[in-house]
Coordinates of C-alpha atoms (C1' of nucleotides) in Angstrom, one line a residue:
Chain A
M14 CA 35.7 -1.4 10.0
D15 CA 37.2 -3.5 12.9
P16 CA 34.5 -5.5 13.8
N17 CA 35.4 -5.2 17.4
T18 CA 34.5 -1.4 17.0
I19 CA 31.0 -2.4 15.6
L20 CA 30.3 -5.0 18.2
A21 CA 31.1 -2.5 21.0
L22 CA 28.5 -0.1 19.7
A23 CA 26.0 -2.6 18.8
K24 CA 26.1 -3.9 22.4
R25 CA 26.4 -0.4 24.2
R26 CA 23.6 1.1 21.8
G27 CA 21.3 -1.8 21.8
F28 CA 21.7 -2.9 18.2
F29 CA 22.2 -6.7 19.2
F30 CA 24.4 -8.7 21.4
P31 CA 25.1 -12.4 22.3
S32 CA 22.3 -14.5 23.6
F33 CA 21.9 -15.8 26.8
E34 CA 25.1 -13.9 28.2
I35 CA 24.2 -14.4 31.7
Y36 CA 24.3 -18.2 31.2
G37 CA 27.7 -18.2 29.6
G38 CA 26.3 -17.5 26.2
M39 CA 25.9 -19.7 23.2
A40 CA 27.9 -19.6 20.0
G41 CA 26.1 -18.5 16.9
M42 CA 23.0 -17.0 18.6
F43 CA 22.4 -13.3 18.8
D44 CA 19.8 -10.8 20.4
Y45 CA 18.8 -7.8 18.4
G46 CA 18.3 -4.8 21.1
P47 CA 15.6 -2.1 20.9
L48 CA 17.7 -0.2 17.8
G49 CA 18.3 -3.7 16.3
S50 CA 15.1 -4.8 16.0
S51 CA 13.6 -1.6 14.7
M52 CA 16.4 -1.7 11.9
K53 CA 15.5 -5.2 11.2
N54 CA 11.8 -4.0 10.4
N55 CA 12.8 -1.2 8.4
I56 CA 15.2 -3.5 6.4
E57 CA 12.4 -5.9 5.7
K58 CA 10.2 -3.0 5.0
L59 CA 12.3 -1.9 2.5
W60 CA 12.9 -5.2 1.1
R61 CA 9.0 -5.9 0.7
D62 CA 8.8 -2.4 -0.8
H63 CA 10.6 -3.9 -3.8
Y64 CA 9.2 -7.5 -4.2
V65 CA 6.2 -7.4 -2.6
L66 CA 4.9 -3.9 -3.8
G67 CA 7.4 -3.2 -6.7
E68 CA 7.5 -6.4 -8.4
G69 CA 4.3 -7.9 -7.5
L70 CA 5.5 -11.1 -5.7
A71 CA 3.3 -12.5 -3.1
E72 CA 4.5 -13.4 0.4
I73 CA 3.6 -16.6 2.6
F74 CA 4.5 -17.6 6.1
S75 CA 5.0 -21.1 6.8
P76 CA 6.4 -23.5 10.0
I77 CA 9.9 -23.6 10.4
I78 CA 9.6 -27.1 11.8
S79 CA 9.6 -29.5 9.0
P80 CA 9.1 -33.5 8.4
E81 CA 11.7 -35.2 7.3
E82 CA 10.2 -36.0 4.0
V83 CA 10.8 -32.3 2.8
F84 CA 14.1 -32.7 3.3
I85 CA 14.8 -35.9 1.9
A86 CA 13.1 -34.6 -1.5
S87 CA 15.2 -31.1 -1.2
G88 CA 18.2 -33.3 -0.7
H89 CA 19.3 -31.5 2.6
L90 CA 19.4 -34.6 4.4
S91 CA 21.8 -36.3 2.1
E92 CA 23.9 -33.2 0.7
F93 CA 23.6 -31.5 4.0
T94 CA 25.3 -34.6 5.9
D95 CA 29.2 -34.8 5.7
F96 CA 30.8 -38.3 7.1
S97 CA 33.8 -37.2 9.3
V98 CA 36.4 -39.3 10.5
Q99 CA 39.3 -38.4 13.0
C100 CA 42.7 -39.3 13.4
T101 CA 43.3 -41.3 16.5
K102 CA 46.9 -39.8 17.0
C103 CA 46.9 -36.1 15.9
N104 CA 43.1 -35.9 16.4
Q105 CA 42.8 -33.8 13.1
A106 CA 39.4 -34.3 11.8
Y107 CA 38.7 -34.8 7.8
R108 CA 35.6 -35.5 5.6
A109 CA 35.6 -39.1 4.9
D110 CA 34.6 -38.6 1.2
N111 CA 37.4 -36.1 0.4
L112 CA 40.0 -38.8 1.4
L113 CA 38.5 -41.3 -0.9
E114 CA 38.3 -39.0 -3.9
D115 CA 40.9 -40.3 -6.0
V116 CA 40.4 -44.2 -4.9
V117 CA 37.2 -44.8 -5.7
D118 CA 34.4 -43.7 -8.0
N119 CA 31.7 -41.0 -6.4
P120 CA 32.7 -41.4 -2.6
D121 CA 30.0 -38.6 -2.0
S122 CA 27.2 -40.9 -2.7
M123 CA 28.5 -43.8 -0.2
S124 CA 27.0 -44.7 3.0
K125 CA 28.7 -44.7 6.3
E126 CA 29.4 -48.5 6.0
E127 CA 30.5 -48.5 2.3
L128 CA 33.0 -45.6 3.4
H129 CA 34.3 -47.4 6.3
S130 CA 35.1 -50.4 4.1
A131 CA 36.6 -48.5 1.3
M132 CA 38.8 -47.1 4.0
T133 CA 39.9 -50.1 5.4
E134 CA 40.5 -51.6 2.2
H135 CA 42.3 -49.2 0.7
N136 CA 44.2 -48.8 3.9
I137 CA 43.3 -44.9 4.4
R138 CA 45.6 -43.3 6.8
C139 CA 45.9 -39.7 8.5
P140 CA 47.4 -37.3 5.7
S141 CA 49.3 -35.4 8.0
C142 CA 50.7 -38.0 10.2
K143 CA 49.9 -41.4 8.9
G144 CA 48.2 -42.3 12.3
E145 CA 45.0 -44.7 12.3
L146 CA 41.8 -43.4 11.6
S147 CA 38.3 -43.6 13.5
E148 CA 35.3 -44.7 11.8
P149 CA 33.5 -42.6 9.9
E150 CA 31.0 -40.5 11.7
S151 CA 28.0 -38.9 10.1
V152 CA 27.4 -34.9 10.8
N153 CA 24.4 -33.4 9.7
L154 CA 24.1 -29.6 9.9
M155 CA 20.1 -29.4 10.6
F156 CA 18.8 -29.1 13.8
K157 CA 16.7 -32.4 14.4
T158 CA 13.7 -32.4 16.6
M159 CA 10.8 -34.8 17.4
V160 CA 7.0 -33.7 16.6
G161 CA 5.0 -35.1 18.9
P162 CA 6.4 -35.6 22.7
L163 CA 6.0 -39.6 22.6
G164 CA 8.0 -39.8 19.4
G165 CA 5.8 -39.7 16.3
R166 CA 7.8 -37.8 13.0
D167 CA 11.3 -36.7 12.8
G168 CA 11.1 -33.3 12.3
Y169 CA 14.0 -30.4 11.4
M170 CA 14.6 -27.1 11.8
R171 CA 14.3 -25.6 8.1
P172 CA 17.7 -24.6 7.0
E173 CA 16.1 -22.1 4.4
T174 CA 12.9 -21.0 4.0
A175 CA 12.5 -21.9 0.4
Q176 CA 11.2 -25.0 0.5
A177 CA 7.5 -24.2 1.6
M178 CA 7.4 -22.0 -1.6
F179 CA 8.2 -25.0 -3.7
F180 CA 6.1 -27.7 -2.0
N181 CA 3.1 -25.1 -2.2
F182 CA 3.6 -24.7 -5.6
H183 CA 0.3 -26.0 -6.9
L184 CA -1.7 -23.5 -4.5
L185 CA 0.4 -20.8 -5.3
Y186 CA 0.1 -21.4 -8.9
R187 CA -3.7 -21.3 -9.0
F188 CA -3.6 -18.1 -6.9
F189 CA -1.5 -16.2 -9.6
R190 CA -4.5 -17.5 -11.9
E191 CA -2.4 -20.3 -13.5
K192 CA 0.1 -17.9 -15.2
L193 CA 3.9 -17.8 -15.5
P194 CA 5.9 -16.1 -14.6
F195 CA 5.1 -15.6 -10.9
G196 CA 6.9 -15.1 -7.6
I197 CA 6.6 -16.0 -3.9
V198 CA 8.5 -14.4 -0.8
Q199 CA 9.2 -15.6 2.5
L200 CA 10.7 -13.6 5.3
G201 CA 11.8 -15.9 8.3
K202 CA 14.4 -17.7 10.2
G203 CA 16.5 -20.5 8.9
F204 CA 18.7 -22.6 10.9
R205 CA 22.4 -24.3 10.4
N206 CA 23.8 -26.0 13.2
E207 CA 27.4 -24.7 12.2
I208 CA 30.3 -26.5 13.5
S209 CA 32.1 -23.5 14.8
P210 CA 30.3 -20.1 14.2
R211 CA 32.3 -16.8 14.7
Q212 CA 32.5 -13.8 13.2
G213 CA 29.6 -12.1 15.6
I214 CA 26.3 -11.7 13.7
T215 CA 27.7 -12.6 10.2
R216 CA 27.5 -16.5 10.8
L217 CA 24.8 -17.6 13.2
R218 CA 23.0 -20.9 14.0
E219 CA 19.9 -19.4 13.9
F220 CA 19.3 -16.6 11.2
N221 CA 16.8 -14.5 9.5
M222 CA 16.3 -14.6 5.4
M223 CA 14.6 -12.9 3.1
E224 CA 13.9 -15.0 0.2
A225 CA 11.9 -15.0 -3.3
E226 CA 11.4 -17.8 -5.6
I227 CA 10.2 -16.8 -9.3
F228 CA 9.0 -19.6 -11.2
F229 CA 9.5 -19.3 -15.0
D230 CA 8.4 -20.9 -18.4
P231 CA 12.2 -22.4 -19.0
D232 CA 11.7 -21.5 -22.8
N233 CA 10.8 -18.1 -21.9
K234 CA 12.8 -16.7 -18.8
K235 CA 11.5 -13.4 -19.2
W236 CA 10.8 -10.6 -16.6
P237 CA 8.7 -7.5 -17.3
G238 CA 10.9 -4.7 -16.6
F239 CA 14.1 -6.1 -18.0
E240 CA 14.4 -3.8 -20.8
E241 CA 14.4 -0.6 -18.4
V242 CA 17.2 -1.5 -16.6
S243 CA 19.2 -3.3 -19.4
S244 CA 21.7 -0.6 -19.8
R245 CA 22.6 -0.4 -16.0
K246 CA 25.8 -1.5 -15.0
L247 CA 27.0 -4.1 -12.0
R248 CA 30.5 -4.9 -11.0
L249 CA 30.9 -8.6 -12.0
L250 CA 33.5 -10.9 -10.9
P251 CA 32.5 -13.9 -13.1
D252 CA 34.1 -17.4 -12.7
G253 CA 37.3 -17.6 -14.5
A254 CA 37.3 -13.8 -15.9
E255 CA 38.4 -10.6 -14.6
E256 CA 36.2 -8.4 -12.4
G257 CA 34.8 -5.4 -14.3
E258 CA 31.7 -3.3 -14.7
M259 CA 29.2 -4.2 -17.6
S260 CA 25.6 -3.7 -18.5
L261 CA 23.1 -6.0 -17.8
E262 CA 22.2 -7.0 -21.4
D263 CA 25.8 -7.3 -22.4
A264 CA 26.2 -10.0 -19.5
V265 CA 23.4 -11.6 -20.4
G266 CA 24.2 -11.4 -24.1
Q267 CA 27.9 -12.6 -23.8
G268 CA 26.4 -15.5 -21.6
I269 CA 28.1 -14.2 -18.4
I270 CA 25.1 -14.0 -16.5
A271 CA 23.1 -17.5 -17.6
N272 CA 19.8 -15.3 -18.3
E273 CA 17.6 -11.9 -18.1
P274 CA 15.8 -12.5 -15.0
L275 CA 19.0 -13.4 -13.2
A276 CA 20.5 -10.0 -14.4
Y277 CA 17.3 -8.4 -13.2
F278 CA 17.2 -9.5 -9.9
M279 CA 20.9 -8.9 -9.5
H280 CA 20.2 -5.2 -10.3
V281 CA 16.9 -5.4 -7.6
T282 CA 19.5 -6.3 -5.3
R283 CA 21.9 -3.7 -5.8
D284 CA 19.3 -0.9 -5.5
I285 CA 17.8 -2.5 -2.4
L286 CA 21.3 -2.6 -0.7
I287 CA 22.4 1.0 -2.0
S288 CA 18.7 2.5 -0.7
A289 CA 19.7 0.7 2.8
G290 CA 22.9 2.6 2.9
L291 CA 25.7 0.3 1.6
D292 CA 28.7 1.8 -0.3
E293 CA 28.5 1.1 -3.6
D294 CA 32.4 0.9 -4.1
K295 CA 32.4 -1.9 -1.2
L296 CA 29.8 -4.2 -3.5
R297 CA 30.4 -6.8 -6.0
F298 CA 28.9 -9.7 -7.6
R299 CA 30.5 -12.7 -7.7
Q300 CA 30.0 -15.6 -9.8
H301 CA 29.9 -19.3 -8.2
L302 CA 32.6 -21.4 -9.0
K303 CA 31.4 -24.8 -10.7
T304 CA 32.8 -26.7 -7.6
E305 CA 31.1 -24.6 -4.9
M306 CA 27.7 -24.6 -6.5
A307 CA 24.8 -26.1 -4.4
H308 CA 23.8 -29.4 -5.3
Y309 CA 20.3 -28.1 -6.8
A310 CA 22.2 -24.9 -8.9
A311 CA 22.4 -24.3 -12.1
D312 CA 24.3 -21.0 -12.0
C313 CA 24.8 -18.5 -9.1
W314 CA 25.7 -15.0 -8.1
D315 CA 26.6 -13.9 -5.0
C316 CA 26.3 -10.2 -3.9
E317 CA 29.4 -9.5 -1.5
A318 CA 30.2 -6.8 0.5
L319 CA 33.5 -5.5 1.7
T320 CA 33.6 -5.0 5.4
G321 CA 35.6 -5.7 8.5
Y322 CA 35.3 -9.6 8.1
G323 CA 36.6 -9.4 4.6
W324 CA 34.2 -9.9 1.5
L325 CA 30.9 -10.9 2.8
E326 CA 28.0 -12.9 1.0
L327 CA 25.1 -11.1 1.7
V328 CA 22.7 -12.4 -0.9
G329 CA 22.8 -15.1 -3.2
I330 CA 20.9 -15.0 -6.8
A331 CA 20.8 -18.7 -8.1
D332 CA 19.0 -20.2 -11.1
R333 CA 17.8 -23.4 -9.5
G334 CA 16.6 -24.8 -12.5
C335 CA 13.6 -27.4 -12.1
F336 CA 15.7 -29.1 -9.4
D337 CA 13.3 -28.5 -6.3
L338 CA 9.9 -29.0 -8.1
Q339 CA 10.7 -32.0 -9.8
S340 CA 12.3 -33.7 -6.8
H341 CA 9.2 -32.8 -4.7
I342 CA 7.0 -34.4 -7.3
D343 CA 9.1 -37.5 -7.6
H344 CA 8.9 -37.6 -4.0
S345 CA 5.2 -36.9 -3.3
D346 CA 3.4 -37.5 -6.3
A347 CA 2.0 -34.0 -6.2
E348 CA 1.6 -32.2 -9.5
L349 CA 3.9 -29.4 -8.9
T350 CA 3.8 -28.4 -12.6
A351 CA 2.3 -25.5 -14.6
F352 CA 0.1 -26.0 -17.8
L353 CA 1.1 -24.0 -20.9
R354 CA -1.3 -23.7 -23.6
Y355 CA -0.1 -23.8 -27.1
P356 CA -0.8 -20.7 -29.2
E357 CA -3.0 -23.0 -31.3
S358 CA -4.3 -26.5 -30.3
K359 CA -3.2 -29.7 -31.9
E360 CA -5.3 -32.4 -33.7
V361 CA -3.8 -35.8 -32.8
E362 CA -5.0 -38.9 -33.9
T363 CA -4.3 -42.0 -31.2
T364 CA -5.2 -45.5 -31.9
S365 CA -5.6 -47.6 -28.6
V366 CA -6.6 -50.8 -27.4
V367 CA -9.8 -51.3 -24.9
P368 CA -9.8 -54.8 -23.4
N369 CA -13.0 -56.5 -23.4
L370 CA -13.5 -57.6 -19.8
S371 CA -17.0 -59.6 -20.6
A372 CA -14.8 -61.9 -22.7
L373 CA -11.7 -61.7 -21.1
G374 CA -13.0 -62.7 -17.7
P375 CA -14.5 -66.0 -18.3
L376 CA -12.0 -67.3 -20.4
F377 CA -8.8 -66.2 -18.1
K378 CA -10.6 -65.9 -14.8
G379 CA -8.0 -64.6 -12.0
R380 CA -5.6 -63.7 -14.6
A381 CA -7.9 -61.6 -16.6
G382 CA -7.0 -58.5 -14.6
V383 CA -3.5 -58.5 -15.3
I384 CA -4.1 -59.4 -19.0
A385 CA -6.5 -56.8 -19.3
D386 CA -3.7 -54.3 -18.1
K387 CA -1.1 -55.4 -20.4
L388 CA -3.4 -55.0 -23.4
G389 CA -4.4 -51.4 -22.5
N390 CA -0.6 -50.9 -22.5
L391 CA -0.1 -51.9 -25.8
S392 CA -0.2 -49.2 -28.7
G393 CA -1.8 -49.4 -31.8
E394 CA 1.0 -50.2 -33.9
D395 CA 1.4 -53.7 -31.8
I396 CA -2.2 -54.6 -33.2
V397 CA -3.9 -55.7 -36.4
R398 CA -7.5 -55.6 -36.1
G399 CA -9.2 -59.6 -36.0
V400 CA -5.8 -61.3 -35.2
P401 CA -4.9 -62.7 -31.8
V402 CA -2.3 -60.9 -30.2
D403 CA 0.5 -62.3 -27.9
V404 CA 0.9 -61.1 -24.5
D405 CA 3.5 -61.9 -21.8
V406 CA 2.3 -62.6 -18.3
D407 CA 5.0 -63.4 -15.7
G408 CA 7.1 -64.8 -18.3
E409 CA 4.2 -67.2 -20.1
I410 CA 3.3 -66.1 -23.6
I411 CA -0.5 -66.3 -23.8
S412 CA -2.4 -65.7 -27.0
I413 CA -5.5 -63.5 -26.8
P414 CA -8.2 -63.9 -29.1
P415 CA -9.7 -60.8 -31.1
E416 CA -13.0 -61.0 -29.4
C417 CA -11.4 -60.1 -26.2
F418 CA -10.4 -56.4 -27.2
E419 CA -11.4 -53.6 -29.5
V420 CA -9.0 -51.5 -31.3
T421 CA -10.5 -47.9 -31.5
T422 CA -9.0 -44.7 -33.3
E423 CA -10.0 -41.5 -32.1
K424 CA -9.1 -37.9 -32.6
K425 CA -7.9 -35.8 -29.7
T426 CA -7.3 -31.9 -29.2
I427 CA -4.3 -30.9 -27.3
S428 CA -4.3 -27.5 -26.4
G429 CA -1.3 -27.5 -24.3
E430 CA 1.1 -29.2 -22.1
R431 CA 2.4 -29.5 -18.3
I432 CA 5.7 -28.5 -17.4
V433 CA 7.9 -28.1 -14.6
P434 CA 9.1 -24.7 -14.0
H435 CA 12.3 -23.1 -13.5
V436 CA 12.9 -21.0 -10.7
I437 CA 15.1 -18.1 -10.3
E438 CA 15.8 -17.9 -6.4
P439 CA 17.2 -14.3 -4.4
S440 CA 18.0 -15.1 -1.2
Y441 CA 18.8 -12.6 1.3
G442 CA 21.0 -12.9 4.6
L443 CA 19.3 -9.9 6.7
D444 CA 21.7 -10.4 9.5
R445 CA 24.8 -9.9 7.5
I446 CA 23.1 -6.9 5.6
L447 CA 22.3 -5.2 9.0
Y448 CA 26.0 -5.5 10.0
T449 CA 27.5 -4.1 6.6
I450 CA 25.0 -1.1 6.9
L451 CA 26.6 -0.4 10.3
D452 CA 29.8 -1.2 8.8
H453 CA 29.9 0.9 5.9
N454 CA 28.0 3.9 7.6
Y455 CA 30.3 4.0 11.0
H456 CA 32.2 7.2 10.9
E457 CA 34.3 8.3 13.7
V458 CA 36.4 11.6 13.9
D459 CA 38.1 12.3 17.5
D460 CA 36.6 9.7 19.2
Y461 CA 33.2 11.2 18.4
V462 CA 31.2 8.3 16.6
T463 CA 28.1 9.0 13.9
L464 CA 26.2 6.2 12.0
R465 CA 25.2 7.9 8.9
L466 CA 22.2 5.6 8.3
P467 CA 19.7 6.6 5.6
I468 CA 16.4 7.7 7.2
T469 CA 14.4 4.6 5.8
I470 CA 16.8 2.3 7.8
A471 CA 17.5 4.5 10.9
P472 CA 16.1 2.9 14.0
V473 CA 15.0 6.2 15.4
K474 CA 13.9 9.1 12.8
F475 CA 13.9 12.1 15.3
G476 CA 15.2 12.8 18.4
V477 CA 12.9 15.5 20.4
F478 CA 14.7 17.3 23.2
P479 CA 13.7 20.3 25.6
L480 CA 16.7 22.4 25.7
M481 CA 16.0 22.5 29.3
A482 CA 13.4 20.2 31.4
K483 CA 12.0 23.2 33.0
D484 CA 10.2 26.2 32.5
G485 CA 7.3 24.3 30.1
L486 CA 10.2 23.8 27.3
D487 CA 9.8 19.7 28.4
D488 CA 5.7 20.2 28.0
T489 CA 6.4 21.7 24.5
A490 CA 8.7 19.0 23.6
L491 CA 6.6 16.5 24.6
S492 CA 3.6 17.6 22.6
I493 CA 5.6 17.4 19.8
D494 CA 7.3 13.9 20.5
K495 CA 3.5 12.9 20.5
K496 CA 2.6 14.7 17.4
L497 CA 5.3 12.9 15.7
R498 CA 4.5 9.5 17.0
K499 CA 0.7 9.8 16.1
K500 CA 2.0 10.0 12.4
G501 CA 3.8 6.6 12.7
I502 CA 7.4 8.4 13.1
L503 CA 9.5 6.6 15.9
T504 CA 10.8 9.2 18.1
Y505 CA 13.3 9.4 21.0
F506 CA 12.4 11.8 23.8
D507 CA 15.3 13.1 25.9
S508 CA 15.6 15.6 28.5
S509 CA 18.6 14.5 30.6
G510 CA 22.0 15.5 30.4
T511 CA 23.4 18.4 28.3
I512 CA 22.1 19.3 24.9
G513 CA 25.7 18.1 23.3
R514 CA 25.5 14.7 25.0
R515 CA 21.8 14.1 23.9
Y516 CA 22.9 15.0 20.2
A517 CA 25.8 12.7 20.3
R518 CA 23.5 9.9 21.6
M519 CA 21.4 10.1 18.9
D520 CA 24.4 10.5 16.3
E521 CA 25.5 7.1 17.7
A522 CA 22.2 5.6 17.3
G523 CA 22.4 6.6 13.7
T524 CA 19.1 8.8 14.4
P525 CA 19.0 11.6 11.3
F526 CA 17.6 14.5 12.8
C527 CA 17.0 16.2 16.3
I528 CA 14.4 18.7 17.2
T529 CA 15.2 21.2 20.1
V530 CA 12.6 23.1 21.7
D531 CA 14.3 26.4 23.6
Y532 CA 13.6 29.7 25.2
E533 CA 13.0 31.4 21.9
S534 CA 10.5 28.8 20.9
K535 CA 8.1 30.5 23.4
E536 CA 8.4 34.1 21.5
D537 CA 8.7 33.0 17.9
G538 CA 6.5 29.7 18.1
C539 CA 9.6 27.9 16.0
V540 CA 11.8 25.0 16.9
T541 CA 15.3 24.0 16.0
V542 CA 15.8 20.9 13.5
R543 CA 19.6 19.7 13.4
D544 CA 20.9 17.6 11.0
R545 CA 22.9 14.6 12.0
D546 CA 25.7 14.6 8.9
T547 CA 26.3 18.3 8.5
K548 CA 25.3 19.7 12.3
D549 CA 23.2 22.1 10.5
Q550 CA 20.6 23.8 12.1
K551 CA 17.2 25.3 10.7
R552 CA 14.3 26.6 12.4
I553 CA 10.9 26.1 11.7
K554 CA 7.4 26.8 13.2
I555 CA 6.1 24.2 15.8
D556 CA 2.8 23.9 13.8
D557 CA 4.6 22.8 10.7
V558 CA 6.7 20.1 12.7
A559 CA 4.8 17.1 12.1
G560 CA 4.3 18.0 8.2
V561 CA 7.9 18.4 7.8
A562 CA 9.1 15.3 9.8
A563 CA 6.6 13.4 7.7
S564 CA 8.4 14.5 4.6
L565 CA 11.8 14.0 5.7
D566 CA 10.7 10.5 6.9
D567 CA 9.4 9.6 3.6
G568 CA 11.9 11.3 1.5
S569 CA 9.7 13.9 -0.3
I570 CA 11.9 16.4 0.9
T571 CA 15.5 16.6 2.1
F572 CA 17.0 18.9 5.1
D573 CA 18.6 21.7 2.7
K574 CA 14.8 22.3 1.2
I575 CA 12.9 22.8 4.6
G576 CA 12.9 25.8 6.9
Chain B
rG5 C1' 35.7 -30.6 15.9
rC6 C1' 41.7 -29.4 16.9
rA7 C1' 45.9 -26.3 18.8
rG8 C1' 47.0 -21.6 21.3
rA9 C1' 45.8 -17.2 23.7
rU10 C1' 42.0 -14.7 26.7
rG11 C1' 37.7 -14.0 30.1
rU12 C1' 37.4 -8.2 36.2
rA13 C1' 30.4 -3.3 35.9
rA14 C1' 27.0 -1.5 29.8
rU15 C1' 32.8 -0.4 27.6
rC16 C1' 38.3 0.4 28.4
rU17 C1' 41.3 -1.2 32.2
rA18 C1' 44.8 -1.8 37.4
rG19 C1' 45.1 -5.9 40.6
rU20 C1' 46.5 -12.3 39.2
rC21 C1' 53.2 -13.9 38.8
rU22 C1' 53.8 -13.1 45.4
rG23 C1' 46.0 -15.9 48.1
rG24 C1' 44.0 -11.6 52.6
rU25 C1' 38.4 -4.8 52.3
rA26 C1' 38.1 -5.1 44.2
rG27 C1' 40.6 0.3 42.1
rG28 C1' 40.2 4.2 38.4
rA29 C1' 38.3 6.3 33.6
rU30 C1' 34.2 6.3 30.5
rU31 C1' 29.0 5.5 30.2
rC32 C1' 24.3 5.3 32.8
rA33 C1' 20.9 7.5 36.6
rA34 C1' 19.5 11.6 40.1
rG35 C1' 20.5 17.0 40.9
rC36 C1' 22.4 22.1 40.3
rU37 C1' 23.4 25.3 36.0
rU38 C1' 18.9 29.9 30.2
rC39 C1' 22.6 24.0 28.8
rC40 C1' 22.6 24.4 20.8
rC41 C1' 27.0 20.0 20.0
rA42 C1' 30.3 14.3 24.5
rA43 C1' 31.5 21.2 29.3
rG44 C1' 31.2 21.9 35.0
rC45 C1' 30.1 20.5 40.1
rU46 C1' 27.4 17.1 43.8
rU47 C1' 25.5 12.4 44.7
rG48 C1' 24.7 7.6 43.1
rC49 C1' 23.8 2.3 40.3
rU50 C1' 26.0 -1.7 38.5
rG51 C1' 31.3 -6.0 38.1
rC52 C1' 35.9 -10.6 39.5
rU53 C1' 32.8 -15.9 33.0
rC54 C1' 30.5 -20.7 35.2
rG55 C1' 31.1 -25.2 38.3
rG56 C1' 34.0 -28.1 41.4
rG57 C1' 38.8 -28.7 44.3
rU58 C1' 43.0 -26.9 47.5
rU59 C1' 43.1 -23.4 51.8
rC60 C1' 41.6 -20.2 57.7
rA61 C1' 40.9 -17.3 53.2
rA62 C1' 40.5 -17.6 46.2
rA63 C1' 39.5 -12.4 41.2
rU64 C1' 44.8 -14.7 42.2
rC65 C1' 46.6 -21.7 42.7
rC66 C1' 44.5 -26.6 40.1
rC67 C1' 40.6 -29.3 37.3
rG68 C1' 36.6 -29.2 34.3
rG69 C1' 32.5 -26.6 31.3
rC70 C1' 30.9 -22.2 28.6
rA71 C1' 32.4 -18.0 25.9
rU72 C1' 35.7 -14.7 22.6
rC73 C1' 40.0 -14.2 19.5
rU74 C1' 43.9 -16.1 16.2
rG75 C1' 45.4 -20.4 13.1
rC76 C1' 43.6 -25.0 11.3
rA77 C1' 39.4 -27.7 9.5
rC78 C1' 34.1 -26.6 8.2
rC79 C1' 30.9 -22.9 5.8
rA80 C1' 23.9 -25.1 0.4

RNA sequence: GCAGAUGUAAUCUAGUCUGGUAGGAUUCAAGCUUCCCAAGCUUGCUGCUCGGGUUCAAAUCCCGGCAUCUGCACCA
């Protein structure tokens, strides 16, 4: 579908529109209008139904602004930064490390100064016009801010919601009673200071994500429920192979998808997107090429949808290995590990050296502490009972008499070990999904537009109209409207314009059903329910309206079964 | 970020070359009409992307910003 058509509809009907328009707008920023906000809530609800209710994952909600340390550990500060150079003659911009790729080793790990001197040394010039290049300039795609008005700490707007699920691991692990696997979700905004965002709502500087992090024992990557769906098929486009349909178990068995949970959550993703109204024929899973894999990923599949913008990445499902947890452990010294109990405890005999400080002190005075540490680090094999031992203190070899230490042998029971869990991350781009839902459900016949949204996603569930806004029809319609809203069903009451125009408005907003009160209602106590996609009408009792509407809303009956 | 094109109401558009009251259609709103699929009639609301310059006078000419589109580059 032509993006301009979708954009025009979105603006006209209040799904979404460019932000700050009266002040000239701002690239990469969009507002959700009334219909868009409602639709966004519905998508989030559908997503939570699967991940929180269905899979038993737990939701957290953390700050957007995060201290610099988080992104030093996550790698975003270094990996999300590019050094660019510009040609002074033709103004063409390049990534500095790309120009040095075949000239020096590991240019992407070089500092600004190293890049500059390497470029001077090897006389790197503009590849297209041979002009002089500017000095490298660092470009980081995170939004930077200051925490504390007078300076304080550097902060950044998070580029993904994921990090909080990693650096809070120890608390969440306790919440899940110290058992693997378990999963956490977070829905919220992420920020990327894109160089030149385009394509409407599909590439934003401030965008909405729905992310899950599921933690596993690396030696036992299993998720309950895989067997139930293992024969289901997905449309796969593996790295270096032909696109084709394949069952989950075959794909895992042949090593095309790295492991079961990865495949399982790909399937969950497919289910969610189909429930949201996407066209299965326009969906595929594409494996990341080795070269495009993020700095943290071990295997990654994108769920892509065919839209007016071409194939669009909606969901990324990555096996991040233990990269993030390990990195936060290294940077913070926090114990972000899981304890794996062995099936049976092991008895281990260890010999250790215990320094005798009351003997060491008088003999070595100030150096006693250092010597004690050195002794403590010796293993049992370095020592023979009753024989002096040599210790190296700052290059000086000191002989320590046997009365200064004891050698003890003890038996220990080891019941398990601490491991750094692996993580599978399904990460959904909410805005892109919303856009694709509009794209796949837009139908136009002779300039008449119908959005065939599933009722779970539709921003408004029922239009409620009096055929004419008089003779009491409006009062009856209003009371029906009120009844539905009391049941938690979002309606739209409309009494102005002709009935056809009102139906048309609702069709364009994707409202699945309309309820109309007419003159016969007074006599037979019935109203008309009209189906958006077929335009068929059925009459039902006014007294039954709320119940029928609720059943249509939750999907327990369909239109053809009512009346 | 670079190059080119574009910018008139919620939407589509005339007017820009050649400076002189901004026009139409759709939408939207109020009303009439026993009105079930964008019917008709009456009435009404909303606009020159922003800033500066030239000029008696700027939607129109000049400069700059912003945004959109296309291509390049970028895109965890």
